[in-house]
Each structure stands twice: as C-alpha cells, then as structure tokens.
Short mmCIF file of C-alpha atoms in Angstrom, two decimals:
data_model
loop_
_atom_site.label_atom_id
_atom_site.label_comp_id
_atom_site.label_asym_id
_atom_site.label_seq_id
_atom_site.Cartn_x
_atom_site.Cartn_y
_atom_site.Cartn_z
CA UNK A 1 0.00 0.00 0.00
CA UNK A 2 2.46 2.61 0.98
CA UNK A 3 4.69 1.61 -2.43
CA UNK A 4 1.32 2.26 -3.95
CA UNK A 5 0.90 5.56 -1.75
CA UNK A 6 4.58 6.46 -3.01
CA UNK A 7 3.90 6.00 -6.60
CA UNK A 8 0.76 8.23 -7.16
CA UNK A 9 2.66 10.97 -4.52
CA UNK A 10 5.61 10.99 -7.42
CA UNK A 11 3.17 11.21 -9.98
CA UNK A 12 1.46 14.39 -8.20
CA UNK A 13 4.69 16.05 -7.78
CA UNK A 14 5.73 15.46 -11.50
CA UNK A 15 2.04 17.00 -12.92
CA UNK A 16 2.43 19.98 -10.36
CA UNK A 17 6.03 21.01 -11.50
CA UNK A 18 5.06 20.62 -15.12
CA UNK A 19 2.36 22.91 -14.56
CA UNK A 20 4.47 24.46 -13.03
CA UNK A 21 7.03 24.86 -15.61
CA UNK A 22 4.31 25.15 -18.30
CA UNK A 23 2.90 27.84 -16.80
CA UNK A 24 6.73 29.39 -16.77
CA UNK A 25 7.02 29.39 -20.50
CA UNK A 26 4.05 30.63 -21.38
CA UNK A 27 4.62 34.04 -19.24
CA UNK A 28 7.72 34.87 -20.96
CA UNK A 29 5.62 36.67 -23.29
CA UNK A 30 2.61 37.98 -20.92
CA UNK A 31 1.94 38.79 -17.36
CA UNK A 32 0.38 36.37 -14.68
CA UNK A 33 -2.83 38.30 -14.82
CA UNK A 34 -3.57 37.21 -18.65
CA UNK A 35 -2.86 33.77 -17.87
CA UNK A 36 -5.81 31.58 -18.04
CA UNK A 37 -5.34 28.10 -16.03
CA UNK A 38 -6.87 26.33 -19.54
CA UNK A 39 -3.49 27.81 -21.20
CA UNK A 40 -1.75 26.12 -18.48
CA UNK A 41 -3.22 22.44 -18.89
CA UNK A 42 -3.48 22.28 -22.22
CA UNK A 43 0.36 22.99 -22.47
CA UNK A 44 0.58 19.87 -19.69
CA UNK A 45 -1.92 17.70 -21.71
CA UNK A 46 -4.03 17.71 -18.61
CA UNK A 47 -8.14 18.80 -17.78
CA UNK A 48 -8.88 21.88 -16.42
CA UNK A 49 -9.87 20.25 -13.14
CA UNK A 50 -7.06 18.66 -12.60
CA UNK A 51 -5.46 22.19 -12.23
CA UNK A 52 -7.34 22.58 -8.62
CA UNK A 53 -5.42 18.91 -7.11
CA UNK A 54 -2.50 21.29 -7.13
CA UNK A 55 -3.64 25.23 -6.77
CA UNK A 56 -6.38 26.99 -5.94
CA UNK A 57 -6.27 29.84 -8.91
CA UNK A 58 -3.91 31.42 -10.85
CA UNK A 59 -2.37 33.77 -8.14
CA UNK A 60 -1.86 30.21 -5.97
CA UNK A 61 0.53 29.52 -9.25
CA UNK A 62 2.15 32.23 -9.25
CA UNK A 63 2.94 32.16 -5.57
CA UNK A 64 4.44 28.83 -5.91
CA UNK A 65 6.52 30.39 -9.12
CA UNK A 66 7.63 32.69 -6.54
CA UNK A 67 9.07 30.36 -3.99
CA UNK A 68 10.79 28.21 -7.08
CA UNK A 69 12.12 31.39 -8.80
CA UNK A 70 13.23 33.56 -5.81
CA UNK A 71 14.94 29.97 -4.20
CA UNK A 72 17.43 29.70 -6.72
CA UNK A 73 18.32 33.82 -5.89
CA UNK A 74 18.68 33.19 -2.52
CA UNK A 75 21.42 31.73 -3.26
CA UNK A 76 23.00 33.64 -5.31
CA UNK A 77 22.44 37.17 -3.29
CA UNK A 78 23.90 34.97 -0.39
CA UNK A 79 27.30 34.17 -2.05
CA UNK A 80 27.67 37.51 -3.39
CA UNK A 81 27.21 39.08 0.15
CA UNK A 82 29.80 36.18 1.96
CA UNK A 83 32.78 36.88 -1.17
CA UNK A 84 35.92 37.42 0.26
CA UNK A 85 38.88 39.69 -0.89
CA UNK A 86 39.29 43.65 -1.43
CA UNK A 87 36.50 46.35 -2.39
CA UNK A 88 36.86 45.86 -5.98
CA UNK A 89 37.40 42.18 -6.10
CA UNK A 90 34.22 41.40 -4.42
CA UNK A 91 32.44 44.21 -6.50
CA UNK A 92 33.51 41.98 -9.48
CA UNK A 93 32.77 39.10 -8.09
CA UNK A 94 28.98 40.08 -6.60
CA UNK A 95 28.40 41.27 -10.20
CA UNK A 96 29.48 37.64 -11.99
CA UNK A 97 26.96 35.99 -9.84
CA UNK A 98 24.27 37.62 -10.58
CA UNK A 99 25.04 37.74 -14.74
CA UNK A 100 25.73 33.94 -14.49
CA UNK A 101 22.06 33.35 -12.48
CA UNK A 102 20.51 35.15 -14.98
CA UNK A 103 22.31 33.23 -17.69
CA UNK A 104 21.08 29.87 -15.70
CA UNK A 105 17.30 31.02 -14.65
CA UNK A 106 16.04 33.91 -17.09
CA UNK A 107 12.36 32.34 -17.14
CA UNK A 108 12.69 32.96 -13.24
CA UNK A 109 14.17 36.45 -13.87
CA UNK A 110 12.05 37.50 -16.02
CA UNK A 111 9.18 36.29 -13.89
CA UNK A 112 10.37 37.92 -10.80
CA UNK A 113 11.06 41.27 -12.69
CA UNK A 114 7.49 41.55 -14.32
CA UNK A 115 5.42 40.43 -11.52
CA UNK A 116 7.46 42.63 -8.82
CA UNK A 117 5.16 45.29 -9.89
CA UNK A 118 2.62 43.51 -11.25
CA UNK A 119 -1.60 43.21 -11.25
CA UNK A 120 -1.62 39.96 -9.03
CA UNK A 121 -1.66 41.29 -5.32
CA UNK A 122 -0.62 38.26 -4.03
CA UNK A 123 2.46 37.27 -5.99
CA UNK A 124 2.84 41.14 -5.40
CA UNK A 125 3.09 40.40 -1.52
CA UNK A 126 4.99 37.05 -1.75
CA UNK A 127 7.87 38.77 -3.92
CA UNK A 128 7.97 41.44 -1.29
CA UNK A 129 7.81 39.26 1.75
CA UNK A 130 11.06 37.40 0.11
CA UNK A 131 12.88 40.52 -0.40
CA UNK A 132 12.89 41.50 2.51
CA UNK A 133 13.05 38.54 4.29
CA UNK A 134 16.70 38.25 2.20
CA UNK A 135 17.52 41.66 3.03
CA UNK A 136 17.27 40.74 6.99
CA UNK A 137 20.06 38.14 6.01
CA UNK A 138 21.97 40.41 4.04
CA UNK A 139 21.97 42.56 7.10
CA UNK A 140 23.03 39.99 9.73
CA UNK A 141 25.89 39.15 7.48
CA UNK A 142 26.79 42.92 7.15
CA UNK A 143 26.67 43.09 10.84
CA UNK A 144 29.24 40.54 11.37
CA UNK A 145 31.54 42.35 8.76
CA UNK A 146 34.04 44.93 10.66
CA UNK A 147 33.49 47.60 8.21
CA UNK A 148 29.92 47.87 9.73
CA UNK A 149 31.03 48.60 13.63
CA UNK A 150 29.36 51.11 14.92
CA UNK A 151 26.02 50.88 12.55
CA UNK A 152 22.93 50.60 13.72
CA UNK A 153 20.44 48.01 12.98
CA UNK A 154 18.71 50.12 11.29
CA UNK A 155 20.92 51.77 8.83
CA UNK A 156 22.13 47.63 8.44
CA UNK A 157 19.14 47.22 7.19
CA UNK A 158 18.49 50.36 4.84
CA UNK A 159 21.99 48.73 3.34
CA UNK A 160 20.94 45.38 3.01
CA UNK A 161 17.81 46.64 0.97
CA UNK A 162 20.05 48.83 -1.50
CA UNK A 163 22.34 45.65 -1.93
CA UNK A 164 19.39 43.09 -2.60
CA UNK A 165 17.31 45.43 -4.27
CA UNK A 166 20.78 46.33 -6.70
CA UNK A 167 20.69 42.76 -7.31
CA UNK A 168 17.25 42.14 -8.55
CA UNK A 169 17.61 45.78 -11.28
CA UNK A 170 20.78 44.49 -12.66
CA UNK A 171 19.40 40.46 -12.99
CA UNK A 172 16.73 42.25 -14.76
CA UNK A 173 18.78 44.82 -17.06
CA UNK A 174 21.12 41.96 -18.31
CA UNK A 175 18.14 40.06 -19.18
CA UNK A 176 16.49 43.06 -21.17
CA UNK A 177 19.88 43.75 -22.50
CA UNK A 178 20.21 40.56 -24.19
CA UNK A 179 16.59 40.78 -25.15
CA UNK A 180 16.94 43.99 -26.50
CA UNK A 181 19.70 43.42 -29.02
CA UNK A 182 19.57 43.87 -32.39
CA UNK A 183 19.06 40.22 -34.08
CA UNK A 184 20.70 41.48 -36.72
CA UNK A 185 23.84 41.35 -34.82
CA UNK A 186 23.78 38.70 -33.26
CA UNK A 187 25.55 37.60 -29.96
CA UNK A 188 28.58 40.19 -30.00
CA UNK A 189 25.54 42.72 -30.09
CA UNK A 190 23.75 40.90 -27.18
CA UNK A 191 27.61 40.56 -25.58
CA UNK A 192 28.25 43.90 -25.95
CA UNK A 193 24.60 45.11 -24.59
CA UNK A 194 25.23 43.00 -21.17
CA UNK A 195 28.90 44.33 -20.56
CA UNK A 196 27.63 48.02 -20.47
CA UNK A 197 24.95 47.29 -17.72
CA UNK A 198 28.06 45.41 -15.84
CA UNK A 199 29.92 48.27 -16.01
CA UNK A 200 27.15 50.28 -14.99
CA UNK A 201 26.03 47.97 -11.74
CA UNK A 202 29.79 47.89 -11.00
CA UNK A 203 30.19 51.69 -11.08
CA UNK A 204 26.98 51.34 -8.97
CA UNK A 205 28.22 49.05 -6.38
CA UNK A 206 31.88 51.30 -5.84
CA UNK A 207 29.65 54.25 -5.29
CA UNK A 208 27.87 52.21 -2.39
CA UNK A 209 30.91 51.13 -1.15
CA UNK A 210 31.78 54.76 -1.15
CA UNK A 211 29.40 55.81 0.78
CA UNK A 212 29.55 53.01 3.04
CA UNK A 213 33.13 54.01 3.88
CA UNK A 214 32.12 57.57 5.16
CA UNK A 215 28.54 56.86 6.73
CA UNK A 216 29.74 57.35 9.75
CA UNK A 217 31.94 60.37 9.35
#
C-alpha cells in the first residue's frame, strides 16, 4: 500500500512542477494576470480540473513560481554578500553571480522582474515578503563584517535593501539587455549590450561602497 501511496505521490509532484514549468514558459511573453489556467493544462496535456489537485487559482501559481524562482536567488544574493577579498574584487565578483544566475534562470528572472510590480496582489506580496526577508540576512551578514562597527540596525538594514534590491535591477537589465539586441547582430551585439549594464552595476556598487566608507563620518 504505501509503495502504492509512493507512486501516485511521485506522480502528483511530477504534474504539479510541469504545470508548473508550463505555466513558466508561457509568461515569458505575458503577465500572470492574462494567464488563463486552460493555457496552463493544455500545455501539460491535462483537464482543467485537474489544475485545482495542485492550486487553488492562478495567483496560488504564481505564488508557488515565486518560492521556485526567488529559491534559486537566494542563493545567489547569499554568495555575493559572503565573497571574500578587497572592495573591488568582491564588486567583481557580486556582479558575476548575478550575470551567471541570470544566464542559468532567465524564465525565473524574467518572472520575478514583471510580476514585482505587477496586477496579481498576491504574488505582489509574496515577492515582497522574500525581499525583505533576504535583506534581513543580508543585514546579519553585514553586521558581522568589521566595516559595519558602529552601525545601527537600522541603517544595516536600509543597506541590506540597496544591496538586494541592486541585485534584482541588474538580474533584470542583463536580461532586457540581451533581449533587447539587435538580431541582426547577433551575440557580440547581445555581448556587448550586457557588458555596459556590468559596467554600470559595477560603477553602482563602488559608489555604495563609497558611501559606506564615510557613513559614519
């Protein structure tokens, strides 16, 4: 019985991520709002009712979408944070992670980036409960650093939320930079796009550090 038990659990895991994933592709070219759940089973190649086993509505979906796409992030606004070395080594350093996420995840960008801002209150809400809830890491791990004595908690925190929120704009300014390029030339174009908004998020990230220097002055 419990083999049994096991199998059909499997099974209901494997339909819920590809609606899951389904639902991912088809929002690369529209918002979470304009999604119909008929959209989303059809691309599975299941019935509309068997959308409601796994979530209550579309914004359940999208929830979910949020925990999957803002899970592989965490990780990445973690390392960035923890890199070792001098000012401008870690600068370059933060910045590769988050080009080489959005190289690996740019469904989950892309996602993130629209709905941030989006018609969906809830996904709204879960995007900003995981923001900050990254930007209270952020700012324990800032707190431990010895450039920070003498901060407050507070100010940690007002830190923490330029660092993650830094993060998030340039994931989703290399993604529109590669998006934006001309076709007609081809990947040095899209290469040349995404170097400019590194350069940009690294002259971004020194002028934090800047300012970071002389807060307390």
């Amino acid at each position: 019985m419990s083999h049994t038990l096991g199998i059909r659990q499997a099974q209901k895991q494997k339909t819920r991520q590809a609606l899951l994933d389904a639902a991912l592709g088809l929002l690369e070219h529209q918002s979470l709002s304009s999604l119909g759940l008929r959209e989303v089973t059809r691309a599975v190649g299941v019935a509309p009712a068997a959308f409601y086993r796994h979530f209550k509505d579309t914004a359940d979906l999208g929830v979910a979408l949020v925990e999957e796409a803002l899970g592989s992030l965490h990780e990445t606004i973690r390392a960035a944070i923890v890199t070792t070395g001098g000012s401008e080594e870690r600068i370059d350093r933060a910045v590769a992670l988050i080009a080489t996420h959005v190289r690996a995840h740019p469904a989950h960008v892309r996602f993130i980036a629209r709905e941030r801002h989006g018609g969906v209150a809830p996904v709204r809400a879960a995007i900003g409960v995981q923001l900050r809830r990254f930007a209270d890491e952020v700012a324990e791990a800032l707190g431990a650093d010895p450039e920070s004595q003498g901060w407050s908690a507070a100010d940690l925190r007002m830190l923490a939320g330029v660092y993650v929120d830094h993060m998030v704009m340039t994931a989703s300014a290399i993604l529109e930079a590669g998006a934006g390029a001309d076709p007609d030339g081809g990947d040095e174009a899209a290469r040349r796009a995404e170097e400019a908004v590194l350069a940009t998020a690294r002259r971004q990230l020194r002028l934090v550090t800047l300012g970071r220097r002389h807060w307390l002055d």
